[in-house]
Tab-separated table of C-alpha atoms (C1' of nucleotides) in Angstrom:
chain	number	residue	atom	x	y	z
A	1	MET	CA	3.580	-12.813	99.462
A	2	LYS	CA	2.331	-14.288	96.265
A	3	LYS	CA	0.790	-11.569	94.235
A	4	LYS	CA	0.093	-8.310	95.862
A	5	GLN	CA	-3.657	-7.964	95.751
A	6	GLY	CA	-4.976	-5.471	93.311
A	7	SER	CA	-3.931	-1.957	92.819
A	8	PRO	CA	-7.071	-0.273	93.991
A	9	LEU	CA	-5.917	3.062	92.702
A	10	LEU	CA	-5.239	1.882	89.226
A	11	HIS	CA	-8.272	-0.266	89.331
A	12	GLY	CA	-10.545	2.540	90.337
A	13	ARG	CA	-9.101	5.124	88.056
A	14	PHE	CA	-9.304	2.701	85.210
A	15	LYS	CA	-12.987	2.076	85.599
A	16	GLY	CA	-13.414	5.762	86.073
A	17	TYR	CA	-12.427	6.195	82.463
A	18	GLY	CA	-15.259	3.918	81.408
A	19	TYR	CA	-13.316	0.795	80.617
A	20	ARG	CA	-14.398	-2.638	81.718
A	21	MET	CA	-12.431	-4.455	84.316
A	22	THR	CA	-11.651	-7.984	83.260
A	23	GLN	CA	-9.558	-10.725	84.768
A	24	GLY	CA	-6.907	-10.282	82.158
A	25	ARG	CA	-6.647	-6.571	82.702
A	26	GLU	CA	-6.549	-7.007	86.400
A	27	ALA	CA	-3.756	-9.538	86.107
A	28	ILE	CA	-1.810	-7.205	83.863
A	29	MET	CA	-2.173	-4.355	86.273
A	30	ASN	CA	-1.033	-6.530	89.132
A	31	ALA	CA	1.987	-7.559	87.185
A	32	LEU	CA	2.841	-3.940	86.562
A	33	ALA	CA	2.147	-2.940	90.119
A	34	GLY	CA	4.334	-5.687	91.466
A	35	ALA	CA	7.274	-4.950	89.215
A	36	LYS	CA	10.224	-2.967	90.394
A	37	ASP	CA	11.438	-2.385	86.922
A	38	HIS	CA	10.189	-1.515	83.488
A	39	LEU	CA	8.701	-4.523	81.762
A	40	SER	CA	8.362	-5.360	78.113
A	41	ALA	CA	5.060	-6.609	76.762
A	42	GLU	CA	6.466	-10.081	76.722
A	43	ASP	CA	7.743	-9.822	80.290
A	44	ILE	CA	4.240	-8.976	81.326
A	45	TYR	CA	2.796	-11.806	79.318
A	46	MET	CA	5.180	-14.211	81.029
A	47	LYS	CA	4.335	-12.927	84.463
A	48	VAL	CA	0.626	-13.094	83.886
A	49	HIS	CA	0.449	-16.348	82.023
A	50	PRO	CA	0.990	-18.757	84.942
A	51	ALA	CA	-1.759	-17.170	86.993
A	52	TYR	CA	-4.072	-16.615	84.103
A	53	PRO	CA	-3.165	-18.927	81.234
A	54	ALA	CA	-6.009	-17.823	79.042
A	55	ILE	CA	-4.274	-14.535	78.429
A	56	GLY	CA	-2.936	-13.790	74.986
A	57	LEU	CA	-0.074	-11.561	74.035
A	58	THR	CA	-2.475	-9.521	71.968
A	59	SER	CA	-4.502	-8.592	75.005
A	60	VAL	CA	-1.400	-7.539	76.786
A	61	TYR	CA	-0.654	-5.128	73.998
A	62	ARG	CA	-4.195	-3.903	73.821
A	63	THR	CA	-4.466	-3.368	77.533
A	64	LEU	CA	-1.169	-1.582	77.642
A	65	GLU	CA	-2.269	0.681	74.869
A	66	VAL	CA	-5.308	1.697	76.837
A	67	LEU	CA	-3.381	2.170	80.035
A	68	VAL	CA	-0.792	4.291	78.296
A	69	SER	CA	-3.328	6.452	76.565
A	70	THR	CA	-4.970	7.252	79.867
A	71	GLY	CA	-1.640	8.066	81.421
A	72	LEU	CA	-1.928	5.397	84.091
A	73	VAL	CA	0.997	3.517	82.682
A	74	TYR	CA	4.156	4.690	81.094
A	75	LYS	CA	5.754	3.498	77.922
A	76	PHE	CA	9.301	4.082	76.967
A	77	ASP	CA	11.825	2.879	74.589
A	78	PHE	CA	15.497	2.415	75.181
A	79	GLY	CA	16.301	1.721	71.603
A	80	ASP	CA	16.631	-2.033	71.803
A	81	GLY	CA	13.545	-2.570	69.734
A	82	ARG	CA	11.097	-3.457	72.423
A	83	ALA	CA	9.032	-1.013	74.404
A	84	ARG	CA	8.985	-1.022	78.191
A	85	TYR	CA	6.100	-0.263	80.461
A	86	GLU	CA	5.938	0.973	83.978
A	87	ILE	CA	3.237	2.140	86.326
A	88	SER	CA	3.039	5.866	86.336
A	89	GLU	CA	3.408	6.552	89.999
A	90	GLY	CA	4.953	9.781	88.867
A	91	PRO	CA	8.391	11.163	89.460
A	92	ARG	CA	7.895	11.295	93.210
A	93	GLY	CA	7.377	7.581	93.532
A	94	GLU	CA	9.988	5.733	95.483
A	95	GLY	CA	10.984	3.578	92.573
A	96	HIS	CA	11.682	6.541	90.396
A	97	HIS	CA	15.044	6.602	88.758
A	98	HIS	CA	16.893	7.746	85.700
A	99	HIS	CA	19.076	5.841	83.286
A	100	LEU	CA	22.569	5.582	81.970
A	101	VAL	CA	22.462	3.935	78.564
A	102	CYS	CA	25.620	2.502	77.102
A	103	THR	CA	25.877	3.279	73.428
A	104	GLY	CA	28.430	0.563	72.941
A	105	CYS	CA	26.666	-2.477	74.324
A	106	GLY	CA	23.175	-1.273	75.135
A	107	ARG	CA	23.512	-1.874	78.839
A	108	ILE	CA	21.190	0.170	81.011
A	109	ILE	CA	22.148	1.310	84.460
A	110	ASP	CA	19.437	2.656	86.709
A	111	TYR	CA	20.470	5.358	89.095
A	112	ALA	CA	18.648	7.255	91.744
A	113	ASP	CA	21.493	9.415	92.953
A	114	PHE	CA	21.194	13.122	92.492
A	115	ILE	CA	17.558	12.613	91.832
A	116	ASP	CA	16.475	15.166	94.367
A	117	GLU	CA	18.325	18.063	92.860
A	118	GLU	CA	17.244	17.011	89.439
A	119	LEU	CA	13.656	16.845	90.481
A	120	ALA	CA	13.724	20.270	92.026
A	121	LEU	CA	14.931	21.786	88.811
A	122	LEU	CA	12.619	19.734	86.682
A	123	LYS	CA	9.662	20.875	88.653
A	124	LYS	CA	10.496	24.451	87.881
A	125	THR	CA	11.064	23.673	84.244
A	126	GLU	CA	7.834	21.788	84.046
A	127	ALA	CA	5.876	24.721	85.297
A	128	GLY	CA	7.290	26.920	82.578
A	129	LEU	CA	6.797	24.386	79.839
A	130	SER	CA	3.261	23.565	80.852
A	131	ARG	CA	2.328	27.171	80.571
A	132	LYS	CA	4.132	27.927	77.366
A	133	TYR	CA	3.049	24.855	75.447
A	134	ASN	CA	-0.246	24.227	77.173
A	135	PHE	CA	0.921	20.742	77.927
A	136	THR	CA	0.079	18.711	81.011
A	137	ILE	CA	3.222	17.050	82.232
A	138	ILE	CA	2.834	13.769	84.034
A	139	ASN	CA	6.208	12.189	83.953
A	140	HIS	CA	9.653	12.547	82.541
A	141	LEU	CA	12.471	10.480	81.230
A	142	ILE	CA	16.079	11.350	81.720
A	143	GLN	CA	18.808	9.330	80.164
A	144	PHE	CA	22.492	9.875	79.882
A	145	TYR	CA	24.156	8.236	76.944
A	146	GLY	CA	27.757	7.241	76.749
A	147	PHE	CA	30.089	4.361	77.305
A	148	CYS	CA	30.216	2.031	80.253
A	149	HIS	CA	33.633	1.099	81.565
A	150	LYS	CA	33.843	-1.994	79.382
A	151	CYS	CA	32.970	-0.233	76.152
A	152	LYS	CA	35.133	2.720	76.988
A	153	ASN	CA	38.143	0.473	76.638
A	154	ARG	CA	36.914	-1.495	73.698
A	155	LYS	CA	36.441	1.764	71.856
A	156	ASN	CA	40.103	2.595	72.196
A	157	ASP	CA	41.106	-0.709	70.641
A	158	LYS	CA	39.339	-0.027	67.421
B	1	MET	CA	24.014	26.395	49.684
B	2	LYS	CA	23.204	23.006	48.347
B	3	LYS	CA	24.820	20.452	50.532
B	4	LYS	CA	27.289	21.556	53.087
B	5	GLN	CA	30.549	20.012	52.023
B	6	GLY	CA	31.820	17.241	54.198
B	7	SER	CA	32.050	17.182	57.889
B	8	PRO	CA	35.807	17.088	58.257
B	9	LEU	CA	35.528	16.354	61.925
B	10	LEU	CA	33.301	13.365	61.525
B	11	HIS	CA	35.211	12.303	58.506
B	12	GLY	CA	38.547	12.384	60.244
B	13	ARG	CA	37.401	10.864	63.464
B	14	PHE	CA	35.724	8.126	61.541
B	15	LYS	CA	38.831	7.089	59.697
B	16	GLY	CA	40.681	7.383	62.940
B	17	TYR	CA	38.687	4.422	64.160
B	18	GLY	CA	39.976	2.368	61.271
B	19	TYR	CA	36.921	2.372	59.070
B	20	ARG	CA	37.033	2.953	55.358
B	21	MET	CA	35.569	6.097	53.966
B	22	THR	CA	33.254	5.375	51.080
B	23	GLN	CA	31.016	7.543	48.977
B	24	GLY	CA	27.964	6.114	50.620
B	25	ARG	CA	29.237	6.759	54.102
B	26	GLU	CA	30.268	10.221	53.217
B	27	ALA	CA	26.853	10.972	51.804
B	28	ILE	CA	25.203	9.648	54.916
B	29	MET	CA	27.361	11.775	57.135
B	30	ASN	CA	26.588	14.829	55.072
B	31	ALA	CA	22.916	14.133	55.363
B	32	LEU	CA	23.252	13.916	59.110
B	33	ALA	CA	25.441	16.982	59.307
B	34	GLY	CA	23.012	19.014	57.248
B	35	ALA	CA	19.943	18.035	59.219
B	36	LYS	CA	18.483	20.229	61.882
B	37	ASP	CA	16.429	17.481	63.318
B	38	HIS	CA	16.639	13.842	64.215
B	39	LEU	CA	16.276	11.656	61.164
B	40	SER	CA	15.018	8.128	60.789
B	41	ALA	CA	16.983	5.623	58.747
B	42	GLU	CA	14.522	6.072	55.950
B	43	ASP	CA	14.737	9.865	56.109
B	44	ILE	CA	18.441	9.536	55.609
B	45	TYR	CA	17.992	7.099	52.793
B	46	MET	CA	15.658	9.539	51.073
B	47	LYS	CA	18.034	12.442	51.516
B	48	VAL	CA	21.002	10.525	50.222
B	49	HIS	CA	19.348	8.709	47.380
B	50	PRO	CA	19.031	11.592	44.898
B	51	ALA	CA	22.696	12.500	45.215
B	52	TYR	CA	23.897	8.944	45.364
B	53	PRO	CA	21.307	6.595	43.914
B	54	ALA	CA	23.404	3.515	44.314
B	55	ILE	CA	22.859	3.622	48.040
B	56	GLY	CA	20.767	0.932	49.657
B	57	LEU	CA	18.757	1.131	52.827
B	58	THR	CA	20.861	-1.667	54.227
B	59	SER	CA	23.994	0.418	53.992
B	60	VAL	CA	22.300	3.247	55.754
B	61	TYR	CA	21.533	0.955	58.651
B	62	ARG	CA	24.999	-0.515	58.650
B	63	THR	CA	26.700	2.836	58.547
B	64	LEU	CA	24.504	4.190	61.288
B	65	GLU	CA	25.311	1.217	63.421
B	66	VAL	CA	28.993	1.923	63.096
B	67	LEU	CA	28.590	5.625	63.716
B	68	VAL	CA	26.485	5.005	66.785
B	69	SER	CA	28.872	2.480	68.223
B	70	THR	CA	31.711	4.959	67.964
B	71	GLY	CA	29.643	7.643	69.579
B	72	LEU	CA	29.855	9.967	66.605
B	73	VAL	CA	26.159	9.729	66.011
B	74	TYR	CA	23.290	9.453	68.364
B	75	LYS	CA	20.387	7.104	68.246
B	76	PHE	CA	17.189	7.529	70.115
B	77	ASP	CA	13.748	6.231	70.143
B	78	PHE	CA	10.572	8.114	70.822
B	79	GLY	CA	8.440	5.056	70.920
B	80	ASP	CA	6.846	5.349	67.501
B	81	GLY	CA	8.636	2.277	66.254
B	82	ARG	CA	11.365	3.897	64.261
B	83	ALA	CA	14.713	4.984	65.592
B	84	ARG	CA	16.054	8.481	65.027
B	85	TYR	CA	19.618	9.515	64.478
B	86	GLU	CA	21.409	12.740	65.069
B	87	ILE	CA	24.991	13.936	64.926
B	88	SER	CA	26.478	13.928	68.336
B	89	GLU	CA	27.575	17.511	68.573
B	90	GLY	CA	26.891	17.110	72.225
B	91	PRO	CA	24.554	18.972	74.485
B	92	ARG	CA	26.273	22.288	73.843
B	93	GLY	CA	25.484	22.283	70.168
B	94	GLU	CA	23.176	25.000	69.004
B	95	GLY	CA	20.554	22.600	67.786
B	96	HIS	CA	20.279	20.917	71.125
B	97	HIS	CA	16.829	20.637	72.557
B	98	HIS	CA	14.638	18.495	74.703
B	99	HIS	CA	11.233	16.982	74.062
B	100	LEU	CA	7.668	17.026	75.170
B	101	VAL	CA	6.043	13.773	74.160
B	102	CYS	CA	2.284	13.510	74.117
B	103	THR	CA	1.155	10.195	75.502
B	104	GLY	CA	-2.233	10.585	73.909
B	105	CYS	CA	-1.354	11.154	70.276
B	106	GLY	CA	2.382	10.673	70.090
B	107	ARG	CA	3.086	14.237	69.063
B	108	ILE	CA	6.561	15.474	69.842
B	109	ILE	CA	7.294	19.071	70.673
B	110	ASP	CA	10.890	20.206	70.661
B	111	TYR	CA	11.753	22.895	73.121
B	112	ALA	CA	14.909	24.741	73.868
B	113	ASP	CA	13.627	26.976	76.627
B	114	PHE	CA	15.089	26.546	80.040
B	115	ILE	CA	17.867	24.599	78.465
B	116	ASP	CA	20.574	26.639	80.092
B	117	GLU	CA	19.523	25.996	83.641
B	118	GLU	CA	18.947	22.386	82.851
B	119	LEU	CA	22.353	22.036	81.345
B	120	ALA	CA	24.065	23.587	84.303
B	121	LEU	CA	22.518	21.083	86.644
B	122	LEU	CA	23.055	18.196	84.287
B	123	LYS	CA	26.702	18.987	84.060
B	124	LYS	CA	27.024	18.658	87.778
B	125	THR	CA	25.036	15.470	87.820
B	126	GLU	CA	27.097	14.039	85.034
B	127	ALA	CA	30.285	14.568	86.924
B	128	GLY	CA	28.969	12.633	89.877
B	129	LEU	CA	27.546	9.832	87.794
B	130	SER	CA	30.667	9.441	85.707
B	131	ARG	CA	32.703	8.949	88.800
B	132	LYS	CA	30.353	6.664	90.618
B	133	TYR	CA	29.518	4.376	87.715
B	134	ASN	CA	32.730	4.744	85.759
B	135	PHE	CA	30.701	5.772	82.786
B	136	THR	CA	31.720	8.264	80.112
B	137	ILE	CA	28.791	10.518	79.401
B	138	ILE	CA	28.529	11.951	75.938
B	139	ASN	CA	24.998	13.079	75.591
B	140	HIS	CA	21.657	13.033	77.286
B	141	LEU	CA	18.019	12.790	76.485
B	142	ILE	CA	15.358	14.583	78.412
B	143	GLN	CA	11.731	14.084	77.692
B	144	PHE	CA	8.616	15.182	79.462
B	145	TYR	CA	5.603	13.001	78.953
B	146	GLY	CA	2.055	14.090	79.272
B	147	PHE	CA	-0.859	15.374	77.280
B	148	CYS	CA	-0.861	18.091	74.702
B	149	HIS	CA	-3.758	20.518	74.769
B	150	LYS	CA	-5.781	18.478	72.310
B	151	CYS	CA	-5.433	15.213	74.158
B	152	LYS	CA	-5.947	16.867	77.492
B	153	ASN	CA	-9.509	17.564	76.478
B	154	ARG	CA	-10.135	14.330	74.720
B	155	LYS	CA	-9.121	12.517	77.879
B	156	ASN	CA	-11.863	14.226	79.863
B	157	ASP	CA	-14.471	13.079	77.389
B	158	LYS	CA	-13.761	9.446	77.925
C	1	DG	C1'	45.868	-8.393	46.336
C	2	DT	C1'	43.433	-8.314	50.709
C	3	DT	C1'	40.078	-6.981	53.246
C	4	DT	C1'	36.085	-4.306	54.147
C	5	DA	C1'	31.753	-2.350	52.435
C	6	DT	C1'	27.734	-2.890	49.506
C	7	DG	C1'	23.263	-4.293	47.442
C	8	DC	C1'	19.752	-7.388	47.036
C	9	DA	C1'	16.511	-10.574	48.763
C	10	DA	C1'	15.120	-13.196	52.398
C	11	DA	C1'	14.702	-13.790	57.346
C	12	DC	C1'	13.474	-11.901	61.903
C	13	DT	C1'	11.131	-9.522	65.689
C	14	DG	C1'	8.062	-6.749	67.936
C	15	DT	C1'	3.591	-4.932	67.274
C	16	DT	C1'	-0.988	-4.378	65.035
C	17	DT	C1'	-5.316	-5.806	62.875
C	18	DG	C1'	-9.613	-8.630	61.206
C	19	DC	C1'	-12.907	-11.415	62.702
C	20	DA	C1'	-15.642	-14.664	65.077
C	21	DT	C1'	-16.356	-15.701	70.093
C	22	DT	C1'	-16.546	-14.714	74.943
C	23	DG	C1'	-17.516	-12.219	78.986
C	24	DC	C1'	-18.603	-7.603	81.512
C	25	DT	C1'	-22.136	-4.837	83.024
D	1	DA	C1'	-29.260	-8.174	75.759
D	2	DG	C1'	-25.791	-5.281	74.146
D	3	DC	C1'	-21.452	-3.880	73.530
D	4	DA	C1'	-16.616	-4.063	74.857
D	5	DA	C1'	-12.737	-7.272	75.345
D	6	DT	C1'	-10.420	-11.488	73.876
D	7	DG	C1'	-7.784	-15.008	71.278
D	8	DC	C1'	-6.016	-16.664	67.257
D	9	DA	C1'	-3.823	-16.240	62.956
D	10	DA	C1'	-2.419	-13.392	59.533
D	11	DA	C1'	-0.590	-8.952	58.240
D	12	DC	C1'	2.798	-5.266	59.010
D	13	DA	C1'	6.929	-2.296	59.626
D	14	DG	C1'	11.321	-1.592	60.841
D	15	DT	C1'	15.608	-3.700	61.136
D	16	DT	C1'	19.035	-7.479	60.476
D	17	DT	C1'	21.527	-11.117	58.022
D	18	DG	C1'	23.648	-14.288	54.194
D	19	DC	C1'	25.992	-14.173	50.305
D	20	DA	C1'	28.062	-13.009	46.043
D	21	DT	C1'	30.014	-8.608	44.017
D	22	DA	C1'	32.371	-4.211	44.084
D	23	DA	C1'	35.237	-0.803	46.068
D	24	DA	C1'	38.968	0.925	49.532
D	25	DC	C1'	43.294	0.619	51.057
DNA sequence: GTTTATGCAAACTGTTTGCATTGCT
DNA sequence: AGCAATGCAAACAGTTTGCATAAAC
């Protein structure tokens, strides 16, 4: 189980948009497809580099930009100054989860509990929003902000 | 109705944490309190500068950092490279809203429709999450990603 | 009188861009 | 062959940090 071969879907859809498929892009897509979690541009660069050393960080950024603009890949930002990317398998994908973000220390906890109820409601909301704002919804991001148990206490010290 | 005088709550809570109240900090808090929308550090700097020209951008950042770490102010990131700040009146505040973020052009649409149903569910979810992860939830961020009507079409061209 | 906050300038970090070269198709 | 994609280095933008000074307490 070295590197999961290709992501035919991504691959195909990508070319469908008229972009060229190159080794670098393929490697980047594989890295994204094989990742459980959201990766930063540098994470991706690191993952791809050993298999394809010719890659440059610039290409990673440029490829990501294209992927994001087509909606095939997702970009989000947790506020730590570096963007994260994740394959857009959509909110029904098995890896889908939401986040708890600690305002005190920046820690991010992924959770997938309660997701089902949330999704049911979101689906309804989406329908309404799509209509009202003429907006095609592909994905969503839900984050709860607050204090993790460590920072909760530290806060009281202050 | 020039600038809403002080934010006694913020003010008091802030000192309660042991920080000193300075003119600059007060001005920054007023700027935040008077804003309908999420402001970037530079927005705040611009708002504060006329009334208190001695202020420096550095202080804005430093004050925001403190406010965020106490939970009095909220920081989020839409992915355009600059962080936004907003008074943490919590999800029940009248200005509370969620976002539609266009992946194609970066446009952000604020919406407040459907908020009530969403909030009801979120409240329930929060309770469960707080317990399970021992995490104190103060606020949340909900964003739908997709394509606005303009980018929807542009995408088909490609 | 101490200690914390400030302003300025310089340092940093992630991301973007210009340009000559390479590699898809 | 023709045009899109790449790599490198330099440019950028937002944010952070060091340090001497000023302001709160």
